[in-house]
Amino acid sequence: MNDASYLPILGRLPSGVFVLTVKQGDQTTGMLASWVMQAGFEPPMVSLAIRQGRYLTEWLTQKSPCVLNVLRADQLALLKHFGKGFEPNEPAFSDIPLNRDPRGVPLLADSLGHLELEIANFVDSGDHRIFLATILGGQLNSEGQPLVHIRKNGAHY
């Protein structure tokens, strides 16, 4: 499509701001995620999109454990911290208070809440990989408003 007149309204589709935490073997990491949506009631599921080429797309295979941490509106420091991204062996959780789920996946101790996920499947969609994940558990940690992201242009984050 050559006509880009849709980009301003596409960017205004609101999305939450989340930190996806992942464990593979003895390694753990986290990344900022904003393209997340509920994708089912029974079983409860969410979908999340990760840009192709990020090493986490290789960590997330069927049955992979991960956690979706929901950020509060006042957690801009965590947005900035995880927004920069991390190399595969770079520590992602320096000075971040953590708990662990029963599988050992990091939980951000001060988040609004979290969902414990298991990857069910994925499909490649242009420049992103869309993961479908089953919700195994979760917890609301505090009352408050979630951090919401609205872009000015639908062509980039």
Coordinates of N, CA, C and O in Angstrom, one line a residue:
M1 N 0.9 -1.2 0.0 CA 0.0 0.0 0.0 C 0.9 1.2 0.0 O 1.7 1.4 0.9
N2 N 0.7 2.1 -1.0 CA 1.5 3.3 -1.1 C 1.0 4.5 -0.3 O 1.7 5.4 0.1
D3 N -0.3 4.5 -0.1 CA -1.0 5.6 0.6 C -0.8 5.3 2.1 O -1.4 4.4 2.7
A4 N -0.1 6.2 2.8 CA 0.2 6.0 4.2 C -0.7 6.9 5.1 O -0.4 7.1 6.2
S5 N -1.8 7.3 4.5 CA -2.7 8.2 5.3 C -3.3 7.5 6.5 O -3.8 8.2 7.4
Y6 N -3.2 6.2 6.6 CA -3.8 5.4 7.7 C -2.8 5.4 8.9 O -3.2 5.1 10.0
L7 N -1.5 5.8 8.7 CA -0.5 5.6 9.8 C -0.9 6.5 11.1 O -0.7 5.9 12.2
P8 N -1.4 7.7 11.0 CA -1.7 8.4 12.2 C -2.8 7.7 13.1 O -2.7 7.7 14.3
I9 N -3.8 7.2 12.4 CA -4.8 6.5 13.2 C -4.4 5.1 13.7 O -4.7 4.7 14.8
L10 N -3.6 4.4 12.9 CA -3.0 3.1 13.3 C -2.2 3.3 14.6 O -2.3 2.5 15.5
G11 N -1.4 4.3 14.6 CA -0.6 4.6 15.8 C -1.4 4.9 17.1 O -0.9 4.7 18.2
R12 N -2.6 5.3 16.9 CA -3.4 5.6 18.1 C -4.3 4.5 18.6 O -5.1 4.6 19.5
L13 N -4.0 3.3 18.0 CA -4.6 2.1 18.7 C -3.9 1.9 20.0 O -2.7 1.6 20.0
P14 N -4.6 2.0 21.1 CA -3.9 1.9 22.4 C -3.4 0.5 22.7 O -4.1 -0.5 22.3
S15 N -2.3 0.4 23.4 CA -1.8 -0.8 23.9 C -1.2 -0.7 25.3 O -0.8 0.4 25.6
G16 N -1.2 -1.7 26.0 CA -0.6 -1.7 27.3 C 0.9 -1.7 27.2 O 1.4 -1.9 26.1
V17 N 1.5 -1.6 28.3 CA 3.0 -1.7 28.4 C 3.3 -2.8 29.4 O 2.9 -2.7 30.5
F18 N 4.1 -3.8 28.9 CA 4.3 -5.0 29.7 C 5.8 -5.3 29.7 O 6.5 -4.8 28.8
V19 N 6.3 -6.1 30.6 CA 7.6 -6.6 30.6 C 7.4 -8.1 30.5 O 6.9 -8.7 31.4
L20 N 7.9 -8.7 29.4 CA 7.9 -10.1 29.2 C 9.2 -10.7 29.8 O 10.2 -10.3 29.4
T21 N 9.1 -11.6 30.8 CA 10.2 -12.2 31.4 C 10.3 -13.7 30.9 O 9.2 -14.3 30.9
V22 N 11.5 -14.1 30.6 CA 11.6 -15.5 30.0 C 12.8 -16.2 30.7 O 13.8 -15.6 31.1
K23 N 12.6 -17.5 30.8 CA 13.7 -18.4 31.4 C 13.9 -19.4 30.3 O 13.0 -20.1 29.9
Q24 N 15.2 -19.6 30.0 CA 15.6 -20.7 29.1 C 16.9 -21.4 29.8 O 17.9 -20.7 29.9
G25 N 16.7 -22.6 30.3 CA 17.8 -23.2 31.0 C 18.1 -22.4 32.2 O 17.2 -22.1 33.0
D26 N 19.4 -22.0 32.4 CA 19.8 -21.2 33.5 C 19.7 -19.7 33.2 O 20.0 -18.9 34.1
Q27 N 19.4 -19.3 32.0 CA 19.4 -17.9 31.6 C 18.0 -17.3 31.7 O 17.0 -18.0 31.5
T28 N 18.0 -16.0 32.1 CA 16.7 -15.3 32.2 C 16.9 -13.9 31.6 O 18.1 -13.4 31.5
T29 N 15.9 -13.4 31.1 CA 15.9 -12.0 30.5 C 14.5 -11.4 30.5 O 13.6 -12.1 30.9
G30 N 14.5 -10.2 30.1 CA 13.2 -9.5 30.1 C 13.2 -8.5 28.9 O 14.3 -8.0 28.5
M31 N 12.0 -8.2 28.4 CA 11.9 -7.2 27.3 C 10.6 -6.5 27.4 O 9.6 -7.0 27.9
L32 N 10.6 -5.3 26.9 CA 9.4 -4.5 26.9 C 8.5 -5.0 25.8 O 9.0 -5.4 24.7
A33 N 7.3 -5.2 26.1 CA 6.3 -5.6 25.1 C 5.1 -4.7 25.2 O 4.6 -4.4 26.3
S34 N 4.5 -4.4 24.0 CA 3.3 -3.5 24.0 C 2.2 -4.1 23.1 O 1.1 -3.7 23.3
W35 N 2.6 -5.0 22.3 CA 1.5 -5.6 21.4 C 1.0 -6.9 22.0 O 1.4 -8.0 21.6
V36 N 0.2 -6.8 23.0 CA -0.4 -7.9 23.7 C -1.9 -7.7 23.8 O -2.4 -6.6 23.9
M37 N -2.6 -8.9 23.7 CA -4.0 -8.8 23.7 C -4.6 -10.2 24.2 O -4.0 -11.2 23.9
Q38 N -5.7 -10.1 25.0 CA -6.4 -11.3 25.4 C -6.8 -12.0 24.1 O -7.3 -11.4 23.2
A39 N -6.7 -13.4 24.1 CA -7.0 -14.1 22.8 C -7.9 -15.3 23.1 O -8.1 -16.1 22.2
G40 N -8.4 -15.5 24.3 CA -9.4 -16.6 24.5 C -9.8 -16.6 25.9 O -9.1 -16.1 26.8
F41 N -11.0 -17.2 26.1 CA -11.5 -17.4 27.5 C -11.3 -18.8 28.0 O -11.0 -19.0 29.1
E42 N -11.5 -19.8 27.1 CA -11.4 -21.2 27.6 C -10.7 -22.0 26.5 O -11.2 -22.4 25.5
P43 N -9.4 -22.3 26.7 CA -8.6 -21.9 27.9 C -8.3 -20.4 27.8 O -8.3 -19.8 26.7
P44 N -7.9 -19.8 28.9 CA -7.6 -18.4 28.9 C -6.2 -18.2 28.1 O -5.3 -18.9 28.4
M45 N -6.2 -17.3 27.2 CA -5.0 -17.1 26.4 C -4.7 -15.6 26.1 O -5.7 -14.8 26.1
V46 N -3.5 -15.3 25.8 CA -3.1 -14.0 25.2 C -2.3 -14.2 24.0 O -1.7 -15.3 23.8
S47 N -2.2 -13.2 23.2 CA -1.3 -13.1 22.0 C -0.3 -12.0 22.3 O -0.6 -11.0 22.9
L48 N 0.9 -12.2 21.8 CA 1.9 -11.1 21.9 C 2.8 -11.2 20.6 O 3.0 -12.2 20.1
A49 N 3.2 -10.0 20.2 CA 4.0 -9.9 19.0 C 5.4 -9.4 19.3 O 5.5 -8.5 20.1
I50 N 6.4 -10.1 18.8 CA 7.8 -9.7 19.0 C 8.4 -9.6 17.6 O 8.2 -10.4 16.7
R51 N 9.2 -8.5 17.4 CA 9.8 -8.2 16.2 C 10.7 -9.4 15.7 O 11.5 -9.9 16.6
Q52 N 10.6 -9.8 14.5 CA 11.5 -10.8 13.9 C 13.0 -10.4 14.1 O 13.3 -9.2 14.1
G53 N 13.8 -11.4 14.4 CA 15.2 -11.1 14.6 C 15.7 -10.9 16.0 O 16.8 -11.0 16.3
R54 N 14.7 -10.7 16.9 CA 15.1 -10.6 18.3 C 15.4 -12.0 18.8 O 14.6 -12.9 18.5
Y55 N 16.4 -12.2 19.6 CA 16.8 -13.5 20.0 C 15.7 -14.2 20.9 O 15.7 -15.4 20.9
L56 N 14.9 -13.4 21.5 CA 13.8 -14.0 22.3 C 12.9 -14.8 21.5 O 12.2 -15.8 22.0
T57 N 12.7 -14.5 20.2 CA 11.8 -15.3 19.4 C 12.3 -16.8 19.2 O 11.6 -17.7 19.0
E58 N 13.7 -17.0 19.4 CA 14.2 -18.3 19.4 C 14.1 -19.0 20.8 O 14.0 -20.2 20.8
W59 N 14.0 -18.2 21.8 CA 13.8 -18.8 23.2 C 12.4 -19.3 23.3 O 12.1 -20.2 24.1
L60 N 11.4 -18.7 22.7 CA 10.0 -19.0 22.9 C 9.5 -20.0 21.9 O 9.2 -19.7 20.7
T61 N 9.6 -21.2 22.3 CA 9.1 -22.4 21.5 C 7.9 -23.0 22.2 O 7.5 -22.5 23.4
Q62 N 7.2 -23.9 21.6 CA 6.1 -24.5 22.3 C 6.4 -25.0 23.7 O 7.5 -25.7 23.8
K63 N 5.6 -24.7 24.6 CA 5.7 -25.1 26.0 C 6.7 -24.2 26.8 O 6.9 -24.5 28.0
S64 N 7.3 -23.2 26.2 CA 8.3 -22.3 26.9 C 7.5 -21.6 28.0 O 6.5 -21.0 27.7
P65 N 8.2 -21.5 29.1 CA 7.6 -20.7 30.2 C 8.0 -19.2 30.1 O 9.1 -18.9 29.7
C66 N 7.0 -18.4 30.4 CA 7.3 -16.9 30.4 C 6.3 -16.3 31.3 O 5.3 -16.9 31.7
V67 N 6.5 -15.0 31.6 CA 5.6 -14.2 32.5 C 5.4 -12.9 31.8 O 6.3 -12.2 31.4
L68 N 4.1 -12.5 31.8 CA 3.8 -11.1 31.3 C 3.5 -10.3 32.6 O 2.6 -10.5 33.3
N69 N 4.4 -9.3 32.8 CA 4.3 -8.4 33.9 C 3.6 -7.1 33.5 O 4.1 -6.5 32.5
V70 N 2.5 -6.7 34.1 CA 1.8 -5.5 33.7 C 2.3 -4.4 34.5 O 2.3 -4.4 35.7
L71 N 2.8 -3.3 33.8 CA 3.3 -2.1 34.4 C 2.2 -1.2 34.8 O 1.2 -1.1 34.2
R72 N 2.4 -0.5 36.0 CA 1.5 0.5 36.4 C 1.8 1.8 35.7 O 3.0 2.0 35.2
A73 N 0.9 2.7 35.7 CA 1.0 4.0 35.0 C 2.2 4.8 35.5 O 2.8 5.6 34.8
D74 N 2.6 4.6 36.8 CA 3.7 5.4 37.3 C 5.1 4.7 37.2 O 6.1 5.2 37.8
Q75 N 5.2 3.6 36.5 CA 6.4 2.9 36.4 C 7.2 3.2 35.1 O 7.7 2.3 34.4
L76 N 7.4 4.5 34.9 CA 8.1 4.9 33.7 C 9.6 4.5 33.7 O 10.2 4.3 32.7
A77 N 10.2 4.4 34.9 CA 11.6 4.0 35.0 C 11.7 2.5 34.5 O 12.7 2.2 33.8
L78 N 10.8 1.7 34.8 CA 10.9 0.3 34.2 C 10.7 0.3 32.7 O 11.3 -0.5 32.0
L79 N 9.8 1.2 32.2 CA 9.6 1.3 30.8 C 10.9 1.7 30.1 O 11.4 1.1 29.1
K80 N 11.6 2.7 30.7 CA 12.9 3.1 30.2 C 14.0 2.0 30.3 O 14.7 1.7 29.3
H81 N 14.0 1.3 31.4 CA 15.0 0.2 31.7 C 14.9 -0.9 30.6 O 15.8 -1.3 30.0
F82 N 13.7 -1.4 30.5 CA 13.5 -2.5 29.6 C 13.3 -2.1 28.1 O 13.5 -2.9 27.2
G83 N 13.0 -0.9 27.9 CA 12.9 -0.4 26.5 C 14.2 -0.3 25.8 O 14.2 -0.4 24.5
K84 N 15.3 -0.3 26.5 CA 16.6 -0.3 25.8 C 17.0 -1.6 25.2 O 17.8 -1.7 24.3
G85 N 16.4 -2.7 25.7 CA 16.8 -4.0 25.2 C 18.1 -4.5 25.8 O 18.9 -3.8 26.3
F86 N 18.2 -5.8 25.7 CA 19.4 -6.5 26.3 C 20.0 -7.5 25.4 O 19.2 -8.2 24.7
E87 N 21.3 -7.6 25.3 CA 21.9 -8.7 24.6 C 21.7 -10.0 25.3 O 21.4 -10.0 26.5
P88 N 21.9 -11.2 24.6 CA 21.6 -12.5 25.2 C 22.3 -12.7 26.6 O 21.7 -13.3 27.5
N89 N 23.5 -12.3 26.8 CA 24.2 -12.6 28.1 C 24.2 -11.3 29.0 O 24.9 -11.4 30.0
E90 N 23.6 -10.3 28.6 CA 23.5 -9.1 29.4 C 22.5 -9.2 30.5 O 21.3 -9.6 30.3
P91 N 22.9 -8.9 31.8 CA 21.9 -9.0 32.9 C 20.7 -8.0 32.7 O 21.0 -6.8 32.5
A92 N 19.5 -8.5 32.7 CA 18.3 -7.6 32.5 C 17.7 -7.1 33.8 O 16.9 -6.2 33.8
F93 N 18.1 -7.7 34.9 CA 17.3 -7.4 36.2 C 18.2 -6.7 37.2 O 17.9 -6.8 38.4
S94 N 19.3 -6.1 36.9 CA 20.2 -5.4 37.8 C 19.3 -4.4 38.6 O 18.7 -3.5 38.0
D95 N 19.4 -4.5 39.9 CA 18.7 -3.6 40.8 C 17.2 -3.5 40.7 O 16.5 -2.6 41.1
I96 N 16.6 -4.6 40.2 CA 15.2 -4.7 40.0 C 14.7 -5.8 41.0 O 15.1 -6.9 41.0
P97 N 13.8 -5.4 42.0 CA 13.3 -6.4 42.9 C 12.5 -7.5 42.2 O 11.6 -7.2 41.4
L98 N 12.9 -8.7 42.4 CA 12.2 -9.9 41.7 C 11.7 -10.9 42.7 O 12.2 -11.1 43.8
N99 N 10.7 -11.6 42.2 CA 10.2 -12.9 42.8 C 10.4 -13.9 41.7 O 10.8 -13.5 40.6
R100 N 10.0 -15.1 41.9 CA 10.0 -16.1 40.8 C 8.7 -16.9 40.9 O 8.2 -17.1 41.9
D101 N 8.3 -17.3 39.7 CA 7.1 -18.1 39.7 C 7.6 -19.6 39.9 O 8.8 -19.8 40.1
P102 N 6.7 -20.5 40.1 CA 7.1 -21.9 40.4 C 8.1 -22.5 39.4 O 8.8 -23.5 39.8
R103 N 8.1 -22.0 38.2 CA 9.0 -22.6 37.2 C 10.4 -21.8 37.2 O 11.2 -22.2 36.4
G104 N 10.5 -20.8 38.0 CA 11.8 -20.1 38.1 C 11.8 -18.9 37.2 O 12.9 -18.2 37.1
V105 N 10.7 -18.5 36.6 CA 10.7 -17.3 35.7 C 10.6 -16.1 36.6 O 9.8 -16.0 37.5
P106 N 11.4 -15.1 36.3 CA 11.4 -13.8 37.1 C 10.0 -13.1 37.0 O 9.4 -13.0 36.0
L107 N 9.6 -12.6 38.2 CA 8.4 -11.8 38.3 C 8.9 -10.4 38.8 O 9.6 -10.4 39.8
L108 N 8.4 -9.4 38.2 CA 8.8 -8.0 38.8 C 7.9 -7.8 40.0 O 6.7 -7.7 40.0
A109 N 8.6 -7.7 41.2 CA 8.0 -7.7 42.5 C 7.0 -6.5 42.6 O 6.0 -6.6 43.3
D110 N 7.3 -5.4 41.9 CA 6.5 -4.2 42.1 C 5.6 -3.9 41.0 O 5.1 -2.8 40.9
S111 N 5.3 -4.8 40.1 CA 4.4 -4.6 39.0 C 2.9 -4.5 39.5 O 2.6 -4.9 40.6
L112 N 2.1 -4.1 38.6 CA 0.6 -4.1 38.9 C 0.1 -5.5 39.1 O -0.7 -5.8 39.9
G113 N 0.7 -6.4 38.3 CA 0.4 -7.8 38.4 C 1.1 -8.6 37.3 O 1.8 -8.0 36.5
H114 N 0.8 -9.9 37.3 CA 1.5 -10.7 36.2 C 0.6 -11.9 35.8 O -0.3 -12.2 36.5
L115 N 0.9 -12.4 34.6 CA 0.3 -13.6 34.1 C 1.4 -14.6 33.8 O 2.4 -14.3 33.1
E116 N 1.3 -15.8 34.4 CA 2.2 -16.9 34.1 C 1.7 -17.6 32.8 O 0.6 -18.0 32.7
L117 N 2.6 -17.7 31.8 CA 2.2 -18.1 30.5 C 3.0 -19.3 30.1 O 4.2 -19.6 30.5
E118 N 2.5 -20.1 29.1 CA 3.2 -21.1 28.4 C 2.9 -21.0 26.9 O 1.7 -20.9 26.5
I119 N 3.9 -20.9 26.1 CA 3.7 -20.7 24.7 C 3.0 -21.9 24.1 O 3.4 -23.1 24.3
A120 N 1.9 -21.7 23.4 CA 1.1 -22.7 22.7 C 1.5 -22.9 21.3 O 1.6 -24.0 20.7
N121 N 1.7 -21.7 20.6 CA 2.0 -21.8 19.2 C 2.4 -20.4 18.7 O 2.4 -19.4 19.5
F122 N 2.9 -20.3 17.5 CA 3.2 -19.0 16.9 C 3.0 -19.0 15.4 O 2.9 -20.1 14.8
V123 N 2.9 -17.8 14.8 CA 2.8 -17.6 13.4 C 3.6 -16.4 13.0 O 3.7 -15.4 13.8
D124 N 4.4 -16.5 11.9 CA 5.1 -15.3 11.5 C 4.1 -14.4 10.7 O 3.3 -14.8 9.9
S125 N 4.3 -13.1 11.0 CA 3.4 -12.1 10.4 C 4.2 -10.9 10.0 O 4.5 -10.0 10.8
G126 N 4.7 -10.9 8.8 CA 5.5 -9.8 8.3 C 6.8 -9.7 9.1 O 7.5 -10.7 9.2
D127 N 7.0 -8.5 9.7 CA 8.2 -8.3 10.5 C 8.1 -8.7 12.0 O 9.0 -8.4 12.7
H128 N 7.0 -9.3 12.3 CA 6.8 -9.8 13.7 C 6.4 -11.3 13.8 O 5.9 -11.8 12.8
R129 N 6.7 -11.9 14.9 CA 6.2 -13.2 15.2 C 5.1 -13.1 16.2 O 5.4 -12.5 17.3
I130 N 4.0 -13.6 16.0 CA 2.8 -13.6 16.9 C 2.8 -14.9 17.7 O 2.7 -16.0 17.1
F131 N 2.9 -14.8 19.0 CA 2.8 -15.9 19.9 C 1.5 -16.0 20.5 O 0.9 -15.0 20.9
L132 N 1.0 -17.2 20.6 CA -0.3 -17.5 21.4 C 0.2 -18.3 22.6 O 0.9 -19.3 22.5
A133 N -0.2 -17.7 23.8 CA 0.2 -18.3 25.0 C -1.0 -18.6 25.9 O -1.9 -17.8 26.1
T134 N -0.9 -19.8 26.6 CA -1.9 -20.2 27.5 C -1.6 -19.6 28.9 O -0.5 -19.6 29.3
I135 N -2.6 -19.0 29.6 CA -2.4 -18.5 30.9 C -2.6 -19.6 31.9 O -3.6 -20.3 32.0
L136 N -1.5 -19.8 32.7 CA -1.5 -20.9 33.7 C -1.8 -20.3 35.1 O -2.2 -21.1 36.0
G137 N -1.6 -19.1 35.3 CA -1.9 -18.4 36.6 C -1.6 -17.0 36.5 O -1.2 -16.4 35.5
G138 N -1.6 -16.3 37.7 CA -1.3 -14.9 37.7 C -1.8 -14.3 39.0 O -2.4 -15.0 39.9
Q139 N -1.5 -13.0 39.1 CA -1.9 -12.3 40.4 C -1.9 -10.8 40.1 O -1.1 -10.3 39.4
L140 N -2.9 -10.2 40.7 CA -3.0 -8.7 40.8 C -2.3 -8.3 42.1 O -2.6 -8.8 43.2
N141 N -1.2 -7.5 41.9 CA -0.4 -7.1 43.1 C -0.9 -5.9 43.8 O -0.6 -5.7 45.0
S142 N -1.5 -5.0 43.1 CA -2.0 -3.7 43.7 C -3.1 -3.1 42.8 O -3.2 -3.5 41.6
E143 N -3.8 -2.2 43.3 CA -4.8 -1.5 42.6 C -4.1 -0.4 41.9 O -3.0 0.1 42.4
G144 N -4.5 0.1 40.8 CA -3.9 1.2 40.1 C -4.2 1.0 38.6 O -4.8 0.1 38.1
Q145 N -3.8 2.0 37.9 CA -4.0 2.0 36.4 C -2.8 1.4 35.7 O -1.7 1.7 36.0
P146 N -3.1 0.7 34.6 CA -2.0 0.1 33.8 C -1.3 1.2 33.0 O -2.0 2.2 32.6
L147 N -0.1 1.1 32.7 CA 0.6 2.0 31.8 C 0.1 1.7 30.3 O 0.1 0.5 29.9
V148 N -0.3 2.7 29.6 CA -0.8 2.6 28.3 C 0.0 3.4 27.3 O 0.5 4.5 27.6
H149 N 0.2 2.8 26.1 CA 1.1 3.4 25.1 C 0.2 3.8 23.9 O -0.5 2.9 23.4
I150 N 0.4 5.0 23.5 CA -0.3 5.5 22.2 C 0.8 6.1 21.4 O 1.5 7.1 21.9
R151 N 0.9 5.7 20.2 CA 2.0 6.2 19.3 C 1.4 7.3 18.4 O 0.2 7.3 18.2
K152 N 2.2 8.1 17.9 CA 1.7 9.2 16.9 C 1.7 8.6 15.5 O 1.0 9.2 14.6
N153 N 2.5 7.6 15.3 CA 2.6 7.0 13.9 C 2.6 5.5 14.0 O 3.3 4.9 14.8
G154 N 1.8 4.9 13.1 CA 1.7 3.4 13.1 C 2.8 2.7 12.4 O 2.7 1.5 12.2
A155 N 3.8 3.4 12.0 CA 4.9 2.8 11.2 C 6.1 2.4 12.1 O 7.0 1.8 11.6
H156 N 6.1 2.7 13.4 CA 7.2 2.4 14.3 C 6.7 2.5 15.7 O 5.6 3.0 16.0
Y157 N 7.5 1.9 16.6 CA 7.1 1.9 18.0 C 7.0 3.3 18.6 O 7.7 4.2 18.3

